[in-house]
């Protein structure tokens, strides 16, 4: 499988090169040349596969430059760190299925992609006797999941920017208490979007990027999207019991458009109609909801909400969808993204019909989140985290009788204990991995949101080959 840039200015490259490149060198995002189609018989034959075996079947269709036995080994190692053999178990409450994606080492769905990506990087660096300096910005959960994906790995240093005092205490400690020598946490005085902008700027300096062997771990890395496609496929298999003609809806709490884009790829891969509808759920940062409902993709101020991992305006994966929306026209994609870079908005209302075939969307307020956590607990004695509650609220709005609805549960409630306690009157049970974390020794640099300052720090601490 060859990979192309959404902006069309790089020659096609194989999977492993796309993984190492992260952001395409022309400023675009990498996408597979085609999306493989899975026939109904093949799909049905996957019914009984274990999570790692299914992951191999799905991923291997996008990867042709890693030997199968090596790919299997990377996948197997990535999912033994989860606390359940099912990796992403489904539970059923009322008329909703809850897809629990939080059984990895940092208790959020990002572990599913980043345990895999960490091992994949390690494999490729050993093969090429090379080193990598990972640079990423996080709104909270990506950072710790990325750090846990690569901590202690020999040929990798990791630099993670998070917005100072704008992540939860637990999220902060999950990052800063990892004391391995290869881990560097930087708290910047600014928002997540400021951090993301710094990372983009540094990556856009192609010479600097290659000299310092920089790699990305943000959801712009294609391997992350790919790893997330797997649990959509698995959910369809489990919820429908592969009955013919049965469809599934998914409700997805969305920030950077990564998880929902994986659902979009799964929808295109699977037999037609297997995934009926993708429900995009945002918090008060509703740029993506405005995009789906009105074709209006325009930046607002970043607002702080009770679902901080979705406090994002410019969604870093949006460009991938945009590329498909304009019929894979790279020139048009580049023009539109340049216009967005200049004006902070683009008008896509001319594409409304297609957008509405692909998604429905709704924005969920803070009080609706609290109410949803409270009522779900009352009705089912099951505790939702605030991000999951955003999705569940949207699912209740769009639920159609007779069509199974899968809600992605993206974080464990104990990561956001205060919000949960305010909703249900008691804090959620804290899993073993978080016990006592607040008091553990931590290490972190605090810096201004200044690209030059961050660049200097990188130059000093980067692994040199
Ligand atoms: C990152 C994150 C999201 C949003 O996922 P995107 O892929 O950025 O849309 C939702 N919930 C939680 C808990 C997250 O960590």
Coordinates of C-alpha atoms and ligand atoms in Angstrom, one line a residue:
X1 CA 0.0 0.0 0.0
X2 CA 1.3 3.4 -1.0
X3 CA 0.6 6.6 0.9
X4 CA -0.2 10.0 -0.5
X5 CA -0.3 13.5 0.9
X6 CA -3.6 15.4 1.1
X7 CA -1.7 18.3 -0.5
X8 CA -0.3 16.2 -3.3
X9 CA 3.3 17.4 -3.3
X10 CA 5.2 14.3 -2.2
X11 CA 5.9 11.1 -4.2
X12 CA 4.0 8.1 -2.9
X13 CA 5.7 6.3 0.0
X14 CA 5.2 2.9 1.7
X15 CA 3.6 2.4 5.1
X16 CA 6.7 2.4 7.3
X17 CA 7.9 5.7 5.7
X18 CA 4.5 7.2 6.3
X19 CA 4.7 6.3 9.9
X20 CA 8.2 7.8 10.3
X21 CA 7.2 11.0 8.4
X22 CA 4.1 11.7 10.6
X23 CA 3.1 15.0 9.0
X24 CA 3.7 14.9 5.2
X25 CA 6.7 17.0 4.1
X26 CA 4.4 19.3 2.1
X27 CA 2.4 20.2 5.2
X28 CA -0.4 17.8 4.4
X29 CA -1.5 14.6 6.0
X30 CA -0.8 11.1 4.7
X31 CA -3.5 8.8 3.5
X32 CA -3.5 5.3 1.9
X33 CA -3.8 5.5 -1.9
X34 CA -7.0 3.4 -1.7
X35 CA -9.2 2.1 1.1
X36 CA -9.3 -1.7 1.0
X37 CA -12.8 -3.2 0.8
X38 CA -13.8 -6.2 2.9
X39 CA -16.3 -8.6 1.4
X40 CA -19.2 -9.9 3.5
X41 CA -17.8 -13.4 3.6
X42 CA -14.4 -12.3 4.8
X43 CA -16.1 -10.0 7.3
X44 CA -18.2 -12.9 8.7
X45 CA -15.1 -15.1 9.0
X46 CA -13.6 -12.7 11.4
X47 CA -16.3 -13.2 14.0
X48 CA -14.4 -15.4 16.4
X49 CA -11.0 -13.8 16.2
X50 CA -9.2 -12.5 19.3
X51 CA -8.5 -8.8 19.4
X52 CA -4.9 -9.1 18.3
X53 CA -5.8 -11.5 15.5
X54 CA -8.5 -9.2 14.2
X55 CA -6.1 -6.2 14.5
X56 CA -3.7 -8.2 12.3
X57 CA -6.4 -8.9 9.6
X58 CA -7.4 -5.2 9.5
X59 CA -4.0 -3.6 9.7
X60 CA -2.2 -6.0 7.3
X61 CA -4.4 -4.7 4.5
X62 CA -2.7 -1.3 4.9
X63 CA 0.8 -2.5 5.4
X64 CA 2.9 -4.3 2.9
X65 CA 6.5 -3.5 4.0
X66 CA 6.7 -5.3 7.3
X67 CA 6.9 -9.1 7.3
X68 CA 3.6 -10.6 8.6
X69 CA 5.2 -12.4 11.5
X70 CA 6.9 -9.2 12.7
X71 CA 3.6 -7.3 12.4
X72 CA 1.8 -9.9 14.4
X73 CA 4.4 -9.8 17.1
X74 CA 4.2 -6.0 17.3
X75 CA 0.4 -6.2 17.6
X76 CA 0.5 -9.0 20.2
X77 CA 2.9 -7.1 22.5
X78 CA 0.9 -3.9 22.2
X79 CA -2.3 -5.4 23.6
X80 CA -0.9 -7.6 26.4
X81 CA -0.5 -4.3 28.5
X82 CA -4.3 -4.1 28.7
X83 CA -6.0 -5.3 31.9
X84 CA -8.6 -7.3 29.9
X85 CA -8.0 -9.9 27.3
X86 CA -10.9 -8.5 25.3
X87 CA -8.9 -5.2 25.1
X88 CA -12.1 -3.2 24.2
X89 CA -15.0 -4.9 25.9
X90 CA -18.6 -4.0 25.1
X91 CA -21.2 -3.6 27.8
X92 CA -24.9 -3.2 27.3
X93 CA -27.1 -0.8 29.3
X94 CA -30.6 0.0 28.4
X95 CA -30.7 0.5 24.6
X96 CA -27.0 1.5 24.3
X97 CA -23.8 -0.5 23.9
X98 CA -20.9 1.1 25.7
X99 CA -17.5 0.3 24.0
X100 CA -15.0 0.5 26.9
X101 CA -11.7 1.8 25.4
X102 CA -10.1 2.6 28.7
X103 CA -8.4 -0.6 29.8
X104 CA -4.9 0.4 28.8
X105 CA -2.1 1.7 31.0
X106 CA -3.3 5.4 31.1
X107 CA -7.0 4.6 31.2
X108 CA -8.0 6.4 27.9
X109 CA -8.7 5.2 24.4
X110 CA -5.5 6.7 23.1
X111 CA -3.5 3.8 24.6
X112 CA -5.0 1.5 21.9
X113 CA -3.1 3.4 19.2
X114 CA -0.1 4.5 21.2
X115 CA 0.9 1.2 22.7
X116 CA 1.0 0.0 19.1
X117 CA 2.8 3.1 17.7
X118 CA 5.5 2.9 20.4
X119 CA 6.3 -0.7 19.6
X120 CA 6.2 0.0 15.9
X121 CA 8.6 2.9 16.2
X122 CA 10.9 0.7 18.3
X123 CA 10.8 -2.0 15.7
X124 CA 11.6 0.3 12.8
X125 CA 14.4 2.1 14.7
X126 CA 16.1 -1.2 15.6
X127 CA 15.8 -2.3 12.0
X128 CA 17.4 0.9 10.6
X129 CA 19.8 1.4 13.6
X130 CA 18.4 4.9 13.9
X131 CA 17.0 7.2 16.6
X132 CA 13.8 9.3 17.0
X133 CA 12.9 12.4 18.9
X134 CA 9.1 12.5 19.3
X135 CA 7.5 15.9 19.7
X136 CA 3.8 16.3 20.4
X137 CA 1.2 18.6 21.9
X138 CA -1.5 17.2 24.2
X139 CA -4.8 18.5 25.6
X140 CA -4.4 15.9 28.3
X141 CA -4.7 12.2 27.4
X142 CA -2.5 11.9 24.3
X143 CA 0.6 13.0 26.3
X144 CA 0.4 10.3 29.0
X145 CA -0.6 7.6 26.5
X146 CA 2.3 8.6 24.2
X147 CA 4.7 8.6 27.1
X148 CA 3.6 5.2 28.3
X149 CA 3.9 4.0 24.7
X150 CA 7.7 4.8 24.5
X151 CA 9.0 5.1 28.1
X152 CA 12.3 3.4 28.6
X153 CA 12.7 2.7 24.9
X154 CA 16.4 3.0 23.9
X155 CA 16.3 4.8 20.6
X156 CA 13.5 7.2 21.4
X157 CA 13.3 10.5 23.4
X158 CA 9.9 12.0 23.8
X159 CA 9.0 15.7 24.3
X160 CA 5.4 16.5 25.2
X161 CA 3.9 20.0 25.5
X162 CA 0.8 20.4 27.6
X163 CA -1.1 23.6 28.5
X164 CA 0.0 24.7 31.9
X165 CA -2.7 24.2 34.5
X166 CA -5.3 23.4 31.9
X167 CA -5.2 19.7 32.2
X168 CA -6.7 17.8 35.2
X169 CA -4.4 17.1 38.2
X170 CA -4.5 13.4 37.4
X171 CA -3.7 13.9 33.7
X172 CA -0.8 16.1 34.7
X173 CA 0.6 13.6 37.1
X174 CA 0.2 10.7 34.7
X175 CA 2.6 12.5 32.5
X176 CA 5.0 14.1 34.9
X177 CA 5.5 11.1 37.2
X178 CA 7.1 9.0 34.5
X179 CA 10.7 9.6 35.4
X180 CA 12.5 7.6 32.7
X181 CA 15.4 9.4 31.2
X182 CA 13.9 9.6 27.8
X183 CA 10.8 11.5 28.9
X184 CA 10.6 15.3 28.8
X185 CA 7.4 17.1 29.9
X186 CA 7.0 20.8 29.0
X187 CA 4.1 22.8 30.4
X188 CA 3.5 25.9 28.2
X189 CA 1.8 29.0 29.3
X190 CA -1.0 28.9 26.8
X191 CA -3.8 26.7 25.3
X192 CA -3.6 23.3 23.6
X193 CA -4.0 25.1 20.2
X194 CA -0.9 27.2 21.1
X195 CA 1.0 24.0 21.7
X196 CA -0.3 22.4 18.6
X197 CA 0.7 25.5 16.6
X198 CA 4.3 25.3 17.9
X199 CA 4.6 21.7 17.0
X200 CA 3.3 22.3 13.5
X201 CA 5.7 25.2 13.1
X202 CA 8.7 23.1 14.1
X203 CA 7.7 20.2 11.9
X204 CA 7.2 22.5 8.9
X205 CA 10.9 23.4 9.1
X206 CA 11.8 20.3 7.1
X207 CA 15.5 20.7 7.5
X208 CA 15.3 21.0 11.2
X209 CA 13.0 18.1 11.4
X210 CA 15.3 15.8 9.5
X211 CA 18.5 17.0 11.3
X212 CA 17.0 16.3 14.7
X213 CA 15.1 13.2 13.6
X214 CA 11.8 14.5 14.8
X215 CA 8.7 12.3 14.7
X216 CA 5.1 12.9 15.5
X217 CA 2.8 11.0 17.8
X218 CA -0.2 13.3 17.6
X219 CA -3.2 11.9 15.9
X220 CA -1.8 13.1 12.6
X221 CA 0.2 9.9 12.5
X222 CA -1.6 7.5 10.2
X223 CA -0.7 4.4 12.3
X224 CA -2.8 5.8 15.1
X225 CA -5.9 6.1 12.9
X226 CA -5.3 2.6 11.6
X227 CA -5.1 1.1 15.1
X228 CA -8.4 2.7 15.9
X229 CA -10.2 1.3 12.9
X230 CA -9.9 -2.1 14.6
X231 CA -12.4 -1.6 17.4
X232 CA -15.1 -0.3 15.0
X233 CA -14.8 -3.5 13.0
X234 CA -14.8 -5.5 16.2
X235 CA -17.9 -3.7 17.5
X236 CA -19.8 -4.4 14.3
X237 CA -19.0 -8.1 14.5
X238 CA -20.0 -8.4 18.1
X239 CA -23.1 -6.2 18.1
X240 CA -24.7 -7.6 14.9
X241 CA -23.7 -11.2 15.4
X242 CA -23.1 -10.9 11.7
X243 CA -26.8 -11.1 10.9
X244 CA -27.3 -10.2 7.3
X245 CA -28.4 -6.6 6.5
X246 CA -27.9 -5.4 10.1
X247 CA -26.4 -2.0 10.6
X248 CA -24.8 -0.3 13.5
X249 CA -24.6 3.4 14.6
X250 CA -21.7 4.9 16.5
X251 CA -21.6 7.9 18.8
X252 CA -18.2 9.4 19.1
X253 CA -17.0 12.2 21.4
X254 CA -14.8 14.3 19.2
X255 CA -12.0 16.8 19.5
X256 CA -9.2 16.3 16.9
X257 CA -11.4 14.3 14.6
X258 CA -9.1 11.3 14.9
X259 CA -11.4 8.7 16.4
X260 CA -14.3 9.6 14.2
X261 CA -12.1 9.6 11.2
X262 CA -11.1 6.0 12.0
X263 CA -14.9 5.3 12.0
X264 CA -15.2 6.9 8.6
X265 CA -12.4 4.6 7.3
X266 CA -14.1 1.6 8.9
X267 CA -17.4 2.6 7.2
X268 CA -15.7 2.7 3.8
X269 CA -13.9 -0.6 4.4
X270 CA -16.8 -2.8 5.6
X271 CA -19.6 -4.2 3.5
X272 CA -22.0 -1.4 2.5
X273 CA -24.5 -0.5 5.3
X274 CA -22.6 -2.2 8.1
X275 CA -22.0 1.2 9.7
X276 CA -25.2 3.2 9.1
X277 CA -24.4 6.5 10.9
X278 CA -21.5 8.2 12.6
X279 CA -22.6 10.6 15.3
X280 CA -20.2 13.4 15.9
X281 CA -20.5 14.8 19.4
X282 CA -18.7 17.9 20.6
X283 CA -18.7 19.9 23.8
X284 CA -19.0 23.7 23.8
X285 CA -16.1 23.8 21.4
X286 CA -18.5 23.2 18.6
X287 CA -16.6 24.0 15.4
X288 CA -17.0 20.4 14.1
X289 CA -20.7 20.4 14.9
X290 CA -21.2 23.7 13.0
X291 CA -19.2 22.2 10.1
X292 CA -21.6 19.2 9.9
X293 CA -24.8 21.1 10.4
X294 CA -24.0 24.2 8.4
X295 CA -20.8 23.6 6.4
X296 CA -19.3 26.4 8.5
X297 CA -15.7 25.5 9.5
X298 CA -14.6 28.6 11.4
X299 CA -12.4 29.0 14.5
X300 CA -13.8 30.2 17.8
X301 CA -12.1 30.8 21.1
X302 CA -11.0 27.7 22.9
X303 CA -13.4 27.2 25.9
X304 CA -12.5 25.2 28.9
X305 CA -15.1 22.5 29.6
X306 CA -15.5 19.4 31.8
X307 CA -14.3 17.3 28.9
X308 CA -10.8 18.9 28.5
X309 CA -9.5 16.4 26.0
X310 CA -12.0 17.8 23.5
X311 CA -11.2 21.5 24.2
X312 CA -9.9 22.0 20.7
X313 CA -10.9 24.2 17.8
X314 CA -8.7 23.4 14.8
X315 CA -9.0 19.6 14.5
X316 CA -5.8 18.2 13.3
X317 CA -7.3 15.3 11.4
X318 CA -10.0 17.4 9.7
X319 CA -7.9 17.8 6.5
X320 CA -8.0 14.1 5.9
X321 CA -11.8 14.2 5.6
X322 CA -11.7 17.4 3.7
X323 CA -9.5 15.7 1.1
X324 CA -12.2 13.0 0.5
X325 CA -15.0 15.7 0.6
X326 CA -13.4 17.4 -2.4
X327 CA -13.1 14.1 -4.3
X328 CA -9.4 13.5 -3.5
X329 CA -8.4 16.8 -5.2
X330 CA -5.1 17.7 -3.5
X331 CA -4.8 21.1 -5.1
X332 CA -8.2 22.1 -3.9
X333 CA -7.4 20.7 -0.4
X334 CA -4.2 22.7 -0.3
X335 CA -6.1 25.9 -1.3
X336 CA -8.7 25.4 1.3
X337 CA -6.3 24.7 4.1
X338 CA -4.2 27.8 3.1
X339 CA -7.4 29.8 3.2
X340 CA -8.2 28.4 6.6
X341 CA -4.7 29.2 7.8
X342 CA -5.1 32.8 6.7
X343 CA -8.7 33.6 7.6
X344 CA -9.4 31.0 10.3
X345 CA -12.5 29.9 8.4
X346 CA -13.7 28.1 5.3
X347 CA -17.2 27.9 3.9
X348 CA -18.1 24.3 2.8
X349 CA -21.8 24.8 2.7
X350 CA -21.7 23.8 -1.0
X351 CA -20.8 20.3 0.2
X352 CA -23.7 19.9 2.7
X353 CA -25.4 17.0 1.1
X354 CA -22.3 14.8 1.2
X355 CA -21.3 15.9 4.7
X356 CA -24.8 15.0 5.9
X357 CA -24.5 11.6 4.3
X358 CA -21.3 11.0 6.2
X359 CA -22.2 12.4 9.7
X360 CA -24.8 13.8 12.0
X361 CA -23.6 16.1 14.8
X362 CA -24.6 17.8 18.0
X363 CA -22.9 19.9 20.6
X364 CA -23.4 19.1 24.3
X365 CA -23.3 21.6 27.1
X366 CA -21.6 21.2 30.5
X367 CA -25.0 20.9 32.3
X368 CA -26.1 18.3 29.9
X369 CA -22.9 16.3 30.6
X370 CA -23.6 16.4 34.4
X371 CA -27.2 15.5 33.8
X372 CA -26.2 12.6 31.6
X373 CA -23.7 11.2 34.0
X374 CA -26.3 11.5 36.8
X375 CA -29.2 9.9 34.9
X376 CA -27.1 7.1 33.5
X377 CA -25.9 6.2 36.9
X378 CA -29.4 6.3 38.4
X379 CA -30.8 4.1 35.6
X380 CA -27.9 1.7 35.2
X381 CA -25.5 2.1 38.1
X382 CA -22.8 2.6 35.5
X383 CA -20.5 5.6 35.7
X384 CA -19.6 7.6 32.5
X385 CA -16.7 9.9 32.3
X386 CA -17.5 13.4 31.0
X387 CA -16.2 12.7 27.5
X388 CA -18.2 9.5 27.2
X389 CA -21.2 11.4 28.5
X390 CA -20.9 13.9 25.6
X391 CA -21.3 10.9 23.2
X392 CA -24.0 9.2 25.2
X393 CA -26.1 12.4 25.2
X394 CA -25.7 12.6 21.4
X395 CA -26.6 8.9 21.1
X396 CA -29.8 9.4 23.0
X397 CA -30.7 12.3 20.7
X398 CA -30.2 10.2 17.5
X399 CA -31.1 6.7 18.6
X400 CA -33.2 4.9 16.1
X401 CA -35.3 2.0 17.2
X402 CA -34.0 -1.3 15.8
X403 CA -30.5 -0.1 15.0
X404 CA -27.9 -0.9 17.6
X405 CA -26.0 2.1 19.0
X406 CA -22.4 1.8 20.1
X407 CA -21.1 4.7 22.3
X408 CA -17.4 5.0 22.5
X409 CA -16.3 5.2 26.2
X410 CA -13.1 7.1 25.7
X411 CA -11.8 7.5 29.3
X412 CA -12.2 5.8 32.7
X413 CA -14.3 8.0 35.0
X414 CA -11.6 8.1 37.7
X415 CA -9.5 10.3 35.4
X416 CA -12.1 13.0 35.9
X417 CA -13.2 12.3 39.4
X418 CA -14.3 15.8 40.4
X419 CA -16.8 16.2 37.6
X420 CA -18.1 12.7 38.2
X421 CA -18.5 13.3 41.9
X422 CA -20.4 16.6 41.3
X423 CA -22.8 14.6 39.1
X424 CA -23.5 11.5 41.2
X425 CA -22.6 12.7 44.7
X426 CA -19.5 10.4 45.2
X427 CA -16.2 10.0 43.6
X428 CA -15.7 7.0 41.3
X429 CA -13.6 4.1 42.4
X430 CA -9.9 4.7 41.7
X431 CA -8.2 1.9 39.8
X432 CA -4.9 0.6 41.0
X433 CA -2.8 2.4 38.4
X434 CA -3.9 5.8 39.7
X435 CA -3.7 5.2 43.5
X436 CA -1.5 7.7 45.2
X437 CA -0.4 9.3 41.9
X438 CA -1.0 12.9 43.1
X439 CA 1.8 12.5 45.7
X440 CA 4.4 10.8 43.6
X441 CA 7.6 12.7 42.6
X442 CA 7.2 14.5 39.3
X443 CA 9.4 16.2 36.7
X444 CA 8.3 19.0 34.3
X445 CA 9.7 22.2 32.7
X446 CA 7.4 25.3 32.5
X447 CA 7.9 27.6 29.5
X448 CA 6.3 30.4 27.6
X449 CA 4.5 29.4 24.4
X450 CA 7.5 30.5 22.4
X451 CA 8.6 28.4 19.4
X452 CA 12.2 29.4 19.6
X453 CA 12.5 28.5 23.3
X454 CA 11.0 25.1 22.7
X455 CA 13.3 24.6 19.7
X456 CA 16.4 25.4 21.7
X457 CA 15.3 22.9 24.4
X458 CA 14.9 20.2 21.8
X459 CA 18.3 20.9 20.3
X460 CA 19.9 20.5 23.7
X461 CA 18.1 17.3 24.8
X462 CA 17.5 15.5 21.5
X463 CA 19.0 12.1 20.8
X464 CA 21.7 12.5 18.1
X465 CA 22.4 9.7 15.7
Ligands
LIG1 C1 -8.6 12.5 22.8 C2 -9.8 12.2 23.4 C3 -11.1 12.4 22.8 C4 -11.2 13.0 21.4 O1 -10.6 12.2 20.4 P1 -10.2 12.8 19.0 O2 -9.6 11.6 18.3 O3 -9.2 13.8 19.2 O4 -11.5 13.3 18.4 C5 -12.2 12.1 23.4 N1 -12.2 11.6 24.7 C6 -11.0 11.4 25.4 C7 -11.1 10.9 26.7 C8 -9.8 11.7 24.7 O5 -8.7 11.5 25.4

